[in-house]
Amino acid sequence: SKATVSVLYWLGSPLFFSFPPHPTLFLVSPPLFFLQEKKNPQKRKKIFFCAEGASGRYHLRGPLAKTKEQRVPGSRVLNAFREGKRKALQSWGGLVGLIQVNGNKDEYFLKGESGPVVILGQEYNHPADPRFRTDLKNVTWFCYRKNFTLKTPNGRIITSDAGWGCVHRCGQMLLCTTLAVHLRRERSFMVSYFMDSSVAPFSIQRICNEGVKHGRRIGQWFAPSTIAKCLDTLVTSENNSTSSPLSVEKLSVVVCEQAAIYPDKLHHEIASHTGILLLVPIRLGLDRVDSEYYSAIKGCLSTPATVGIIGGKPKYSLYFTGFQGDQLIYTDPHKVQSAFLTTDSLGSTVDPHRQSVPISEIDPSCLLCFYLSAPSEIDELVDQLKLLMQKYKYPILSFVSGYPSMSDIDGVDTDCNASLDDDDDYIVI
């Protein structure tokens, strides 16, 4: 055969095949895609190699072939891949998807999508924008952990939250993102508040204990509305702690039951707090998100006040921070690491990878999240959301004058995943 094949191995899996005279790279593990050099030598440029897998994507560049007949040694591609992987992690944050580089075509952030990408309310038209890389890194990664100690009321010991703690971890990511903006502190300072120890203010232990007060057993999956109420209680407690920075720059957590927003209450809260974390549990359909609400999700993620959305798939919570087209960009808590107990393991809270999922595949139950630090920001957000809701015959949000009644405050959790198998709730030692 005129074609030569170079098979390379990385982590035990075949990655690349090179087929001259038109060099093409394939990733044999799904998803499958490739980039190919132009046949016209005049238009041939340095080719970008792409690799994508469950853990993320990497890109690297270098000329594969000067002429059609040139063969590319496998070691050369492997060395380039190793070097490119390191650079990609440092400069890109590993945004999942395909980036097509061609002088005559546009660049894409996500495979199969075109147009700008939005991250935490900021729109970017080009991946070289330094603010884009900064926003990708602004989300601290909290994921499943093992080898910590969590006691249940009946004396059982749980050592891992794998299988049930994804909403808890998404709540930690949301709160850490919010506190970084609210307190204007470095990420390394903030993450200590989320260590897997009962003394940390926003640890998995404290979140679970608060969940018990709202009818969720320790080791049981949370509904989005449950994590909202737990964060409310924990932040309020930290506001009252004299040793906490929140005692000076107080943060109010406002949970809007029944998707009803009370602007008067928000103005009342901002008068006595430095900022507000506004949490709105909503449901956008029965079994799946109705297509008419796609623009509502993207509209909420486009507002300057957004700090993301907690949602995902049934029994599989994700933290959404942006989108491109109809693809939502998320940080995934479903990886088990050793317990985060000291600042020595700070690196385990940095996720270099971002992945995406079509809006059509997510669960309709989710939590809209916004941060507000001034009365003008409250008015701006309310105006933006009202304008967005005018598109719908059945708006997903309502705006009510005055203050919520006690019956509104004591709402009932809407858990779309109540069918969890209780037999797998605990890991016992």
Coordinates of C-alpha atoms in Angstrom, one line a residue:
S1 CA 0.0 0.0 0.0
K2 CA 1.2 3.6 -0.7
A3 CA -0.2 4.7 2.7
T4 CA 2.0 4.3 5.8
V5 CA 0.3 3.9 9.1
S6 CA 1.9 5.1 12.4
V7 CA 0.1 3.9 15.5
L8 CA 0.9 5.8 18.7
Y9 CA -0.1 4.8 22.2
W10 CA -1.0 7.2 25.1
L11 CA -2.3 5.8 28.3
G12 CA -2.6 2.4 26.7
S13 CA -4.9 3.5 23.9
P14 CA -4.1 4.0 20.2
L15 CA -4.5 7.6 19.3
F16 CA -3.3 8.6 15.9
F17 CA -3.2 7.3 12.4
S18 CA -1.2 9.2 9.7
F19 CA -2.2 8.5 6.2
P20 CA 0.0 10.3 3.6
P21 CA -0.2 11.8 1.1
H22 CA -2.9 13.8 2.8
P23 CA -2.0 13.8 6.5
T24 CA -5.0 13.1 8.6
L25 CA -5.3 12.5 12.3
F26 CA -7.9 10.3 13.9
L27 CA -8.9 9.8 17.4
V28 CA -10.0 6.2 17.6
S29 CA -11.8 6.6 20.9
P30 CA -15.2 8.4 20.5
P31 CA -15.9 11.1 19.7
L32 CA -14.2 10.8 16.3
F33 CA -13.0 13.7 14.3
F34 CA -10.1 14.8 12.1
L35 CA -8.3 17.7 10.6
Q36 CA -6.7 17.4 7.1
E37 CA -4.1 19.4 5.3
K38 CA -5.1 21.2 2.1
K39 CA -4.3 19.4 -1.1
N40 CA -3.1 22.7 -2.7
P41 CA 0.5 23.2 -1.6
Q42 CA 0.1 27.0 -1.9
K43 CA -2.6 27.0 0.8
R44 CA -0.8 24.5 3.0
K45 CA -0.2 25.9 6.5
K46 CA 1.0 24.5 9.8
I47 CA -1.5 21.9 10.7
F48 CA -3.3 21.7 14.0
F49 CA -3.6 18.3 15.6
C50 CA -6.6 17.7 17.8
A51 CA -7.3 15.0 20.4
E52 CA -10.6 14.7 22.3
G53 CA -11.7 12.2 24.9
A54 CA -13.7 11.9 28.0
S55 CA -11.2 13.9 29.9
G56 CA -11.0 16.9 27.5
R57 CA -9.3 18.1 24.3
Y58 CA -5.9 19.2 23.5
H59 CA -4.4 21.0 20.5
L60 CA -0.9 21.2 19.1
R61 CA 0.6 22.4 15.9
G62 CA 3.5 21.7 13.6
P63 CA 4.0 20.9 9.9
L64 CA 3.2 17.3 9.2
A65 CA 4.5 17.2 5.7
K66 CA 6.4 19.5 3.4
T67 CA 5.4 17.5 0.3
K68 CA 2.8 14.9 -0.5
E69 CA 5.4 12.1 -0.4
Q70 CA 6.9 12.9 2.9
R71 CA 6.3 10.3 5.6
V72 CA 5.9 11.5 9.2
P73 CA 7.8 9.4 11.9
G74 CA 5.5 8.3 14.7
S75 CA 8.0 9.6 17.3
R76 CA 7.8 13.1 15.9
V77 CA 4.1 13.2 16.2
L78 CA 4.2 11.7 19.7
N79 CA 6.8 14.3 20.9
A80 CA 4.7 17.1 19.4
F81 CA 1.6 15.7 21.1
R82 CA 3.3 15.6 24.5
E83 CA 4.6 19.2 24.2
G84 CA 1.3 20.4 22.8
K85 CA -0.6 18.8 25.6
R86 CA 1.4 20.7 28.1
K87 CA 1.0 24.0 26.4
A88 CA -2.7 23.4 25.8
L89 CA -3.3 22.9 29.5
Q90 CA -1.5 26.1 30.4
S91 CA -3.0 28.4 27.8
W92 CA -6.4 27.0 26.9
G93 CA -7.8 25.4 29.9
G94 CA -8.7 22.4 27.7
L95 CA -12.0 23.6 26.4
V96 CA -13.6 20.5 24.8
G97 CA -14.5 20.5 21.1
L98 CA -12.9 21.1 17.8
I99 CA -11.1 24.2 16.7
Q100 CA -10.8 24.5 12.9
V101 CA -7.9 26.6 11.8
N102 CA -7.9 27.7 8.2
G103 CA -7.1 31.0 6.6
N104 CA -10.3 30.9 4.6
K105 CA -12.7 29.8 7.3
D106 CA -13.9 30.9 10.7
E107 CA -12.6 29.3 13.9
Y108 CA -14.9 27.3 16.1
F109 CA -14.9 26.8 19.8
L110 CA -17.0 23.7 20.0
K111 CA -17.2 20.9 17.5
G112 CA -20.2 21.4 15.2
E113 CA -21.0 24.9 16.5
S114 CA -20.3 28.3 15.1
G115 CA -20.7 31.8 16.4
P116 CA -19.5 33.4 19.6
V117 CA -19.1 31.6 22.9
V118 CA -20.4 32.9 26.2
I119 CA -18.7 32.2 29.5
L120 CA -20.2 33.6 32.7
G121 CA -22.1 36.4 30.9
Q122 CA -19.1 37.5 28.7
E123 CA -19.2 37.0 25.0
Y124 CA -16.1 36.0 23.1
N125 CA -15.6 36.0 19.3
H126 CA -12.1 34.6 19.3
P127 CA -10.3 32.1 21.5
A128 CA -7.1 34.2 21.6
D129 CA -8.9 36.8 23.8
P130 CA -7.0 36.6 27.1
R131 CA -10.2 37.3 29.0
F132 CA -11.6 34.1 27.6
R133 CA -8.8 32.0 29.2
T134 CA -9.2 33.9 32.4
D135 CA -13.0 33.2 32.6
L136 CA -12.4 29.5 31.9
K137 CA -10.0 29.3 34.9
N138 CA -12.3 31.3 37.2
V139 CA -14.4 28.2 38.1
T140 CA -12.8 26.2 40.9
W141 CA -13.4 22.4 40.4
F142 CA -15.0 20.4 43.2
C143 CA -15.6 16.8 42.5
Y144 CA -16.3 13.5 44.2
R145 CA -13.8 12.7 47.0
K146 CA -12.8 9.6 49.0
N147 CA -11.1 8.9 52.3
F148 CA -12.8 11.6 54.3
T149 CA -15.1 11.1 57.4
L150 CA -18.8 11.9 57.4
K151 CA -20.9 10.6 60.3
T152 CA -24.6 10.0 59.9
P153 CA -27.1 10.6 62.7
N154 CA -27.3 6.9 63.5
G155 CA -23.5 6.6 63.8
R156 CA -22.6 5.2 60.4
I157 CA -19.4 6.4 58.7
I158 CA -19.4 7.5 55.0
T159 CA -16.0 7.8 53.4
S160 CA -16.9 9.0 49.9
D161 CA -19.6 11.0 48.2
A162 CA -19.2 9.1 44.9
G163 CA -22.6 8.3 43.4
W164 CA -24.7 10.8 45.3
G165 CA -22.7 14.1 46.0
C166 CA -22.7 15.7 42.5
V167 CA -25.3 18.3 43.4
H168 CA -23.3 19.1 46.6
R169 CA -20.2 19.6 44.6
C170 CA -21.9 21.7 42.0
G171 CA -23.2 23.9 44.9
Q172 CA -19.6 24.3 46.1
M173 CA -18.4 25.3 42.7
L174 CA -21.3 27.9 42.4
L175 CA -20.6 29.3 45.9
C176 CA -16.8 29.5 45.4
T177 CA -17.3 31.3 42.0
T178 CA -19.6 33.8 43.8
L179 CA -17.4 34.4 46.7
A180 CA -14.4 35.0 44.5
V181 CA -16.4 37.9 42.9
H182 CA -17.9 39.0 46.2
L183 CA -14.8 39.1 48.3
R184 CA -12.3 39.8 45.5
R185 CA -10.0 37.2 46.9
E186 CA -7.6 34.8 45.2
R187 CA -8.8 31.4 44.4
S188 CA -6.2 29.8 46.7
F189 CA -7.7 31.7 49.7
M190 CA -11.3 30.7 48.9
V191 CA -10.9 27.0 48.4
S192 CA -9.9 26.5 52.0
Y193 CA -13.5 27.1 52.9
F194 CA -14.5 24.0 51.0
M195 CA -12.1 21.4 52.3
D196 CA -13.5 18.0 53.1
S197 CA -13.4 18.6 56.9
S198 CA -16.3 19.4 59.3
V199 CA -14.4 22.5 60.4
A200 CA -14.6 24.1 56.9
P201 CA -17.6 26.4 56.6
F202 CA -18.8 25.0 53.2
S203 CA -17.5 21.4 53.4
I204 CA -19.4 18.3 52.2
Q205 CA -20.0 17.5 55.8
R206 CA -21.8 20.8 56.6
I207 CA -23.8 20.7 53.4
C208 CA -25.0 17.2 54.2
N209 CA -26.0 18.1 57.8
E210 CA -28.0 21.0 56.5
G211 CA -29.7 18.7 54.0
V212 CA -31.0 16.7 56.9
K213 CA -33.0 19.7 58.1
H214 CA -34.7 19.8 54.7
G215 CA -35.7 16.1 54.6
R216 CA -32.6 14.7 52.8
R217 CA -30.7 11.9 54.5
I218 CA -26.9 12.0 54.6
G219 CA -25.7 10.1 51.5
Q220 CA -28.8 11.0 49.5
W221 CA -28.9 12.9 46.3
F222 CA -30.1 16.6 46.5
A223 CA -32.7 18.4 44.4
P224 CA -31.5 21.8 43.1
S225 CA -33.8 23.6 45.5
T226 CA -32.3 21.6 48.4
I227 CA -28.8 22.8 47.7
A228 CA -30.1 26.3 47.4
K229 CA -31.6 26.2 50.9
C230 CA -28.5 24.6 52.4
L231 CA -26.2 27.3 50.9
D232 CA -28.6 30.0 52.3
T233 CA -28.3 28.6 55.8
L234 CA -24.5 28.1 55.6
V235 CA -23.8 31.5 54.3
T236 CA -26.0 33.1 56.9
S237 CA -24.1 31.3 59.6
E238 CA -20.8 32.5 58.2
N239 CA -22.0 36.1 58.0
N240 CA -22.4 35.9 61.8
S241 CA -18.9 34.5 62.4
T242 CA -16.6 37.2 63.6
S243 CA -13.5 35.4 62.2
S244 CA -15.0 35.2 58.7
P245 CA -14.5 37.9 56.0
L246 CA -18.2 37.6 55.3
S247 CA -18.8 39.2 58.7
V248 CA -17.6 42.4 57.1
E249 CA -18.7 42.0 53.5
K250 CA -22.0 40.2 54.2
L251 CA -23.5 38.0 51.4
S252 CA -27.3 37.4 51.3
V253 CA -28.6 34.3 49.7
V254 CA -32.1 34.7 48.4
V255 CA -34.0 31.6 47.2
C256 CA -37.0 32.3 45.0
E257 CA -39.5 29.6 45.6
Q258 CA -42.0 28.8 42.8
A259 CA -39.8 30.8 40.3
A260 CA -41.2 34.1 41.7
I261 CA -38.7 37.0 42.0
Y262 CA -39.5 39.8 44.5
P263 CA -37.5 42.9 43.4
D264 CA -38.6 44.8 46.6
K265 CA -37.1 42.0 48.8
L266 CA -33.9 42.2 46.8
H267 CA -33.6 45.9 47.3
H268 CA -34.3 45.4 51.0
E269 CA -31.5 42.8 51.2
I270 CA -28.9 44.9 49.4
A271 CA -29.4 47.7 51.8
S272 CA -27.9 45.6 54.6
H273 CA -25.5 43.4 52.6
T274 CA -22.6 43.9 50.3
G275 CA -24.0 41.4 47.7
I276 CA -26.8 39.0 46.9
L277 CA -26.6 35.5 45.6
L278 CA -30.0 35.0 43.9
L279 CA -31.0 31.4 43.4
V280 CA -34.1 30.4 41.4
P281 CA -35.1 26.7 41.2
I282 CA -37.1 26.2 38.0
R283 CA -38.5 23.4 35.9
L284 CA -38.5 23.7 32.1
G285 CA -40.6 20.8 31.1
L286 CA -41.8 17.3 32.2
D287 CA -39.2 14.8 31.0
R288 CA -36.9 17.1 29.0
V289 CA -36.4 20.8 28.4
D290 CA -39.0 22.2 26.0
S291 CA -37.3 23.6 22.9
E292 CA -39.0 26.9 23.3
Y293 CA -37.0 27.5 26.5
Y294 CA -33.6 27.0 24.9
S295 CA -33.3 30.7 24.5
A296 CA -34.3 31.3 28.1
I297 CA -31.4 29.2 29.4
K298 CA -29.0 31.0 27.0
G299 CA -30.4 34.3 27.9
C300 CA -29.9 33.7 31.6
L301 CA -26.2 32.6 31.0
S302 CA -25.7 35.8 28.9
T303 CA -26.6 38.3 31.7
P304 CA -23.7 40.1 33.3
A305 CA -25.1 39.0 36.7
T306 CA -25.0 35.2 36.0
V307 CA -22.8 32.9 38.1
G308 CA -23.9 29.8 36.2
I309 CA -26.7 27.2 36.3
I310 CA -26.8 24.0 38.3
G311 CA -28.5 21.3 36.2
G312 CA -27.5 18.3 34.2
K313 CA -29.0 14.9 33.4
P314 CA -31.2 12.7 35.6
K315 CA -29.1 11.7 38.7
Y316 CA -26.1 13.4 37.1
S317 CA -25.6 17.1 38.1
L318 CA -23.4 19.5 36.2
Y319 CA -22.3 23.1 36.7
F320 CA -23.0 25.1 33.5
T321 CA -21.0 28.3 33.0
G322 CA -21.5 29.1 29.3
F323 CA -22.7 28.0 25.9
Q324 CA -22.1 28.2 22.2
G325 CA -25.0 27.6 19.9
D326 CA -27.2 25.0 21.6
Q327 CA -24.3 23.4 23.4
L328 CA -23.9 24.1 27.2
I329 CA -20.4 24.3 28.5
Y330 CA -20.0 22.7 32.0
T331 CA -17.6 21.6 34.7
D332 CA -18.1 18.0 35.7
P333 CA -17.9 16.8 39.4
H334 CA -18.0 13.1 38.5
K335 CA -14.4 12.2 39.1
V336 CA -13.2 10.6 42.3
Q337 CA -10.1 12.1 43.9
S338 CA -8.6 11.7 47.4
A339 CA -10.1 14.0 50.1
F340 CA -9.2 17.7 49.9
L341 CA -7.8 18.2 53.4
T342 CA -4.8 20.6 53.0
T343 CA -3.6 23.3 50.7
D344 CA -1.0 20.9 49.5
S345 CA -3.6 19.4 47.3
L346 CA -4.7 22.7 45.9
G347 CA -3.9 21.5 42.4
S348 CA -6.8 19.0 42.6
T349 CA -9.3 21.8 42.6
V350 CA -8.1 23.0 39.1
D351 CA -9.9 21.3 36.2
P352 CA -8.2 22.0 32.9
H353 CA -11.1 20.5 30.9
R354 CA -14.4 21.8 29.8
Q355 CA -17.0 19.7 28.2
S356 CA -20.4 20.4 26.5
V357 CA -23.8 18.9 26.2
P358 CA -26.8 19.8 23.9
I359 CA -29.5 21.6 25.8
S360 CA -32.0 19.0 24.5
E361 CA -30.3 16.3 26.6
I362 CA -30.3 18.1 30.0
D363 CA -32.9 17.5 32.7
P364 CA -35.6 20.2 33.0
S365 CA -35.0 20.8 36.7
C366 CA -32.3 23.3 37.3
L367 CA -31.1 26.2 39.5
L368 CA -30.6 29.7 38.0
C369 CA -27.9 31.6 39.8
F370 CA -27.1 35.3 39.8
Y371 CA -24.9 37.6 41.8
L372 CA -25.9 41.2 42.5
S373 CA -23.9 43.9 44.3
A374 CA -25.8 47.1 43.8
P375 CA -29.5 48.4 43.5
S376 CA -28.7 49.3 39.8
E377 CA -27.7 45.7 39.1
I378 CA -31.0 44.4 40.6
D379 CA -33.0 46.7 38.3
E380 CA -30.9 45.8 35.3
L381 CA -31.3 42.0 35.9
V382 CA -35.0 42.3 36.5
D383 CA -35.4 44.4 33.3
Q384 CA -33.4 41.8 31.3
L385 CA -35.4 38.8 32.6
K386 CA -38.7 40.5 32.1
L387 CA -37.8 41.3 28.5
L388 CA -36.7 37.7 28.1
M389 CA -40.0 36.3 29.5
Q390 CA -42.1 38.4 27.1
K391 CA -41.3 35.8 24.4
Y392 CA -43.2 33.1 26.1
K393 CA -46.8 32.2 26.3
Y394 CA -46.1 30.5 29.6
P395 CA -43.1 32.4 31.2
I396 CA -40.8 30.4 33.5
L397 CA -40.3 33.3 35.8
S398 CA -42.7 35.8 37.5
F399 CA -42.0 39.1 39.1
V400 CA -44.1 40.0 42.2
S401 CA -44.3 43.3 44.1
G402 CA -43.9 43.3 47.9
Y403 CA -42.5 40.5 49.9
P404 CA -43.0 36.7 49.9
S405 CA -45.4 35.2 52.4
M406 CA -44.3 32.5 54.8
S407 CA -46.1 29.9 52.7
D408 CA -43.9 31.0 49.7
I409 CA -40.8 30.8 51.8
D410 CA -41.5 27.3 53.1
G411 CA -41.9 25.8 49.6
V412 CA -41.5 22.1 48.8
D413 CA -38.5 20.7 47.1
T414 CA -39.2 19.6 43.5
D415 CA -36.9 16.6 43.1
C416 CA -37.1 15.2 39.6
N417 CA -34.8 12.3 40.6
A418 CA -36.7 11.0 43.6
S419 CA -36.5 7.5 42.3
L420 CA -32.9 7.0 43.5
D421 CA -32.0 3.6 44.6
D422 CA -31.7 4.0 48.4
D423 CA -29.7 0.7 48.6
D424 CA -26.7 2.6 47.3
D425 CA -26.9 5.6 49.5
Y426 CA -24.1 4.7 51.9
I427 CA -20.5 3.6 51.8
V428 CA -20.0 2.0 55.2
I429 CA -16.7 1.1 57.1

